[in-house]
Amino acid sequence: MCHFRKFAGPSLAGLLLAGAGTAATAADDGLIVFDWSGYDDPGFFQGYVEMHGDVPTFSFFGEEEEAFQKLRSGFQADVSHPCSQSVSKWWQAGLIEPLDTSRIERWDEVNSVMKEAFKFDGEYYLLPMDWGSTAVTYRADLVDAADVDSLSVFVNPEFAGRISLPDNVDDVYALAYLAIGLSDWTEATEEDFQKASEWMREAHQNVRTYWADNAELSQLMASGEVLVSWAWNETPVTMQGDGYDVVANRSTREGSSTWFCGYVNLANGPNDESKVYDYFNAWLEPSSADYLVNEWGYGHGNEVAMEALGTEVLDAVGLGAVDVPLLAQKPMDHSLRERMIAEFEKIKAGF
């Protein structure tokens, strides 16, 4: 994930508080949302608040594998928020149920490519909602732009101890595959996987820390501890809004990555599903798209609302077209992703 904004909206302090814990936040207990931290921002689903008088109850996860294991062990919620490469795994595990598209008021406005990607046995399972890019992000007041024109900055010894990478297997391997010249990870060979893993080991030598969310990364970059990161486009948006000269370069020679996520209806949710669809419909309102783009820098799953915002707005937040390779974080072979997870844990441990 990534972001850019029009210098208003969630402050750095607010984002730090939003990412401070993973415990549930009690509100309307008629809907439990299991989500990434920060997505409890009412600006995303104001229509739900107006209808029900309160925000849903939220519980947070830091990474999709954590969410998967918690749900599989019996944790109950009504709605959750996986990204594209995890959806089929959740479906195969029986964690999600089909969407009743007749209850989704703006279903015809949803990005057609994204929603069709998760149609299993004739049923839709993912409501695409947010998308963005992951790219080299840096303190432009402290780093020369020429130094970040290539992904080799992450293995450059001059930046030892001043680099941060996401604690997210999909984002780090997207980086590593791009760095070795591969822009479609569904075509990765065993040799590609080994080369990408070795590149990651080299980059690990420069890493000060692996960031878990935008709040943590923003704090690291604000203090100057970290100068360069592989980050979602949220980071420059929110940090520019707080007065920091933080810039994303999506046009490094090797390219950048794109991702998309969405909401799923969890099987055996504890509450009546009427509020699930109220929540989905609130998220799909044009006002939600405007807020997500302008305040967070992410793209929105409502394709019609996105087009209405215009290319100038989308270019400003880093969602426009680029003429370098793009690695789309498409669903991949599950056995390869499991190996990536295991290898990434070894790399972080120094092995």
PDB file of N, CA and C in Angstrom, residues 9-42:
ATOM      1  N   GLY A   9      -6.495  16.348   6.544  1.00  0.00           N
ATOM      2  CA  GLY A   9      -6.863  14.994   6.919  1.00  0.00           C
ATOM      3  C   GLY A   9      -6.055  14.500   8.086  1.00  0.00           C
ATOM      4  N   PRO A  10      -5.823  13.155   8.173  1.00  0.00           N
ATOM      5  CA  PRO A  10      -5.213  12.588   9.354  1.00  0.00           C
ATOM      6  C   PRO A  10      -3.806  13.124   9.595  1.00  0.00           C
ATOM      7  N   SER A  11      -3.555  13.627  10.773  1.00  0.00           N
ATOM      8  CA  SER A  11      -2.225  14.140  11.114  1.00  0.00           C
ATOM      9  C   SER A  11      -1.309  13.003  11.478  1.00  0.00           C
ATOM     10  N   LEU A  12      -0.007  13.284  11.542  1.00  0.00           N
ATOM     11  CA  LEU A  12       0.962  12.285  11.970  1.00  0.00           C
ATOM     12  C   LEU A  12       0.617  11.781  13.354  1.00  0.00           C
ATOM     13  N   ALA A  13       0.261  12.683  14.253  1.00  0.00           N
ATOM     14  CA  ALA A  13      -0.083  12.248  15.608  1.00  0.00           C
ATOM     15  C   ALA A  13      -1.293  11.334  15.595  1.00  0.00           C
ATOM     16  N   GLY A  14      -2.275  11.676  14.769  1.00  0.00           N
ATOM     17  CA  GLY A  14      -3.469  10.846  14.693  1.00  0.00           C
ATOM     18  C   GLY A  14      -3.163   9.467  14.158  1.00  0.00           C
ATOM     19  N   LEU A  15      -2.269   9.398  13.166  1.00  0.00           N
ATOM     20  CA  LEU A  15      -1.926   8.107  12.603  1.00  0.00           C
ATOM     21  C   LEU A  15      -1.123   7.271  13.591  1.00  0.00           C
ATOM     22  N   LEU A  16      -0.284   7.923  14.386  1.00  0.00           N
ATOM     23  CA  LEU A  16       0.453   7.192  15.408  1.00  0.00           C
ATOM     24  C   LEU A  16      -0.498   6.570  16.405  1.00  0.00           C
ATOM     25  N   LEU A  17      -1.519   7.308  16.788  1.00  0.00           N
ATOM     26  CA  LEU A  17      -2.499   6.762  17.723  1.00  0.00           C
ATOM     27  C   LEU A  17      -3.290   5.641  17.071  1.00  0.00           C
ATOM     28  N   ALA A  18      -3.629   5.805  15.787  1.00  0.00           N
ATOM     29  CA  ALA A  18      -4.426   4.791  15.104  1.00  0.00           C
ATOM     30  C   ALA A  18      -3.695   3.472  15.010  1.00  0.00           C
ATOM     31  N   GLY A  19      -2.374   3.518  14.908  1.00  0.00           N
ATOM     32  CA  GLY A  19      -1.614   2.289  14.764  1.00  0.00           C
ATOM     33  C   GLY A  19      -1.048   1.774  16.060  1.00  0.00           C
ATOM     34  N   ALA A  20      -1.496   2.330  17.176  1.00  0.00           N
ATOM     35  CA  ALA A  20      -0.846   2.017  18.441  1.00  0.00           C
ATOM     36  C   ALA A  20      -1.161   0.647  18.985  1.00  0.00           C
ATOM     37  N   GLY A  21      -2.272   0.032  18.601  1.00  0.00           N
ATOM     38  CA  GLY A  21      -2.589  -1.255  19.199  1.00  0.00           C
ATOM     39  C   GLY A  21      -3.444  -2.090  18.291  1.00  0.00           C
ATOM     40  N   THR A  22      -3.634  -3.353  18.669  1.00  0.00           N
ATOM     41  CA  THR A  22      -4.407  -4.263  17.856  1.00  0.00           C
ATOM     42  C   THR A  22      -5.677  -4.713  18.558  1.00  0.00           C
ATOM     43  N   ALA A  23      -5.938  -4.200  19.735  1.00  0.00           N
ATOM     44  CA  ALA A  23      -7.143  -4.584  20.452  1.00  0.00           C
ATOM     45  C   ALA A  23      -8.370  -3.992  19.788  1.00  0.00           C
ATOM     46  N   ALA A  24      -9.523  -4.623  20.057  1.00  0.00           N
ATOM     47  CA  ALA A  24     -10.761  -4.135  19.472  1.00  0.00           C
ATOM     48  C   ALA A  24     -11.133  -2.783  20.048  1.00  0.00           C
ATOM     49  N   THR A  25     -11.684  -1.916  19.192  1.00  0.00           N
ATOM     50  CA  THR A  25     -12.215  -0.643  19.654  1.00  0.00           C
ATOM     51  C   THR A  25     -13.726  -0.767  19.669  1.00  0.00           C
ATOM     52  N   ALA A  26     -14.315  -0.628  20.836  1.00  0.00           N
ATOM     53  CA  ALA A  26     -15.746  -0.887  20.998  1.00  0.00           C
ATOM     54  C   ALA A  26     -16.561   0.291  20.487  1.00  0.00           C
ATOM     55  N   ALA A  27     -17.585  -0.005  19.733  1.00  0.00           N
ATOM     56  CA  ALA A  27     -18.513   1.003  19.228  1.00  0.00           C
ATOM     57  C   ALA A  27     -19.822   0.276  18.951  1.00  0.00           C
ATOM     58  N   ASP A  28     -20.291   0.279  17.698  1.00  0.00           N
ATOM     59  CA  ASP A  28     -21.488  -0.457  17.328  1.00  0.00           C
ATOM     60  C   ASP A  28     -21.133  -1.942  17.261  1.00  0.00           C
ATOM     61  N   ASP A  29     -21.529  -2.710  18.284  1.00  0.00           N
ATOM     62  CA  ASP A  29     -21.157  -4.118  18.313  1.00  0.00           C
ATOM     63  C   ASP A  29     -22.036  -4.978  17.411  1.00  0.00           C
ATOM     64  N   GLY A  30     -22.921  -4.336  16.638  1.00  0.00           N
ATOM     65  CA  GLY A  30     -23.714  -5.056  15.648  1.00  0.00           C
ATOM     66  C   GLY A  30     -22.947  -5.325  14.370  1.00  0.00           C
ATOM     67  N   LEU A  31     -21.715  -4.815  14.278  1.00  0.00           N
ATOM     68  CA  LEU A  31     -20.838  -5.083  13.138  1.00  0.00           C
ATOM     69  C   LEU A  31     -19.405  -5.078  13.640  1.00  0.00           C
ATOM     70  N   ILE A  32     -18.697  -6.178  13.424  1.00  0.00           N
ATOM     71  CA  ILE A  32     -17.295  -6.292  13.827  1.00  0.00           C
ATOM     72  C   ILE A  32     -16.442  -6.361  12.568  1.00  0.00           C
ATOM     73  N   VAL A  33     -15.522  -5.414  12.443  1.00  0.00           N
ATOM     74  CA  VAL A  33     -14.653  -5.310  11.272  1.00  0.00           C
ATOM     75  C   VAL A  33     -13.225  -5.635  11.699  1.00  0.00           C
ATOM     76  N   PHE A  34     -12.628  -6.618  11.052  1.00  0.00           N
ATOM     77  CA  PHE A  34     -11.251  -7.054  11.316  1.00  0.00           C
ATOM     78  C   PHE A  34     -10.391  -6.457  10.211  1.00  0.00           C
ATOM     79  N   ASP A  35      -9.533  -5.475  10.546  1.00  0.00           N
ATOM     80  CA  ASP A  35      -8.964  -4.618   9.506  1.00  0.00           C
ATOM     81  C   ASP A  35      -7.533  -4.213   9.824  1.00  0.00           C
ATOM     82  N   TRP A  36      -6.894  -3.563   8.851  1.00  0.00           N
ATOM     83  CA  TRP A  36      -5.611  -2.907   9.054  1.00  0.00           C
ATOM     84  C   TRP A  36      -5.831  -1.689   9.959  1.00  0.00           C
ATOM     85  N   SER A  37      -4.827  -1.347  10.748  1.00  0.00           N
ATOM     86  CA  SER A  37      -4.963  -0.169  11.597  1.00  0.00           C
ATOM     87  C   SER A  37      -5.101   1.079  10.740  1.00  0.00           C
ATOM     88  N   GLY A  38      -5.900   2.015  11.191  1.00  0.00           N
ATOM     89  CA  GLY A  38      -6.142   3.247  10.465  1.00  0.00           C
ATOM     90  C   GLY A  38      -7.434   3.238   9.664  1.00  0.00           C
ATOM     91  N   TYR A  39      -7.950   2.051   9.349  1.00  0.00           N
ATOM     92  CA  TYR A  39      -9.162   1.974   8.539  1.00  0.00           C
ATOM     93  C   TYR A  39     -10.450   2.143   9.353  1.00  0.00           C
ATOM     94  N   ASP A  40     -10.284   2.490  10.612  1.00  0.00           N
ATOM     95  CA  ASP A  40     -11.453   2.852  11.419  1.00  0.00           C
ATOM     96  C   ASP A  40     -11.782   4.335  11.268  1.00  0.00           C
ATOM     97  N   ASP A  41     -11.120   5.027  10.362  1.00  0.00           N
ATOM     98  CA  ASP A  41     -11.375   6.440  10.088  1.00  0.00           C
ATOM     99  C   ASP A  41     -12.791   6.598   9.530  1.00  0.00           C
ATOM    100  N   PRO A  42     -13.688   7.308  10.202  1.00  0.00           N
ATOM    101  CA  PRO A  42     -15.078   7.431   9.740  1.00  0.00           C
ATOM    102  C   PRO A  42     -15.226   8.092   8.379  1.00  0.00           C
TER     103      PRO A  42
END
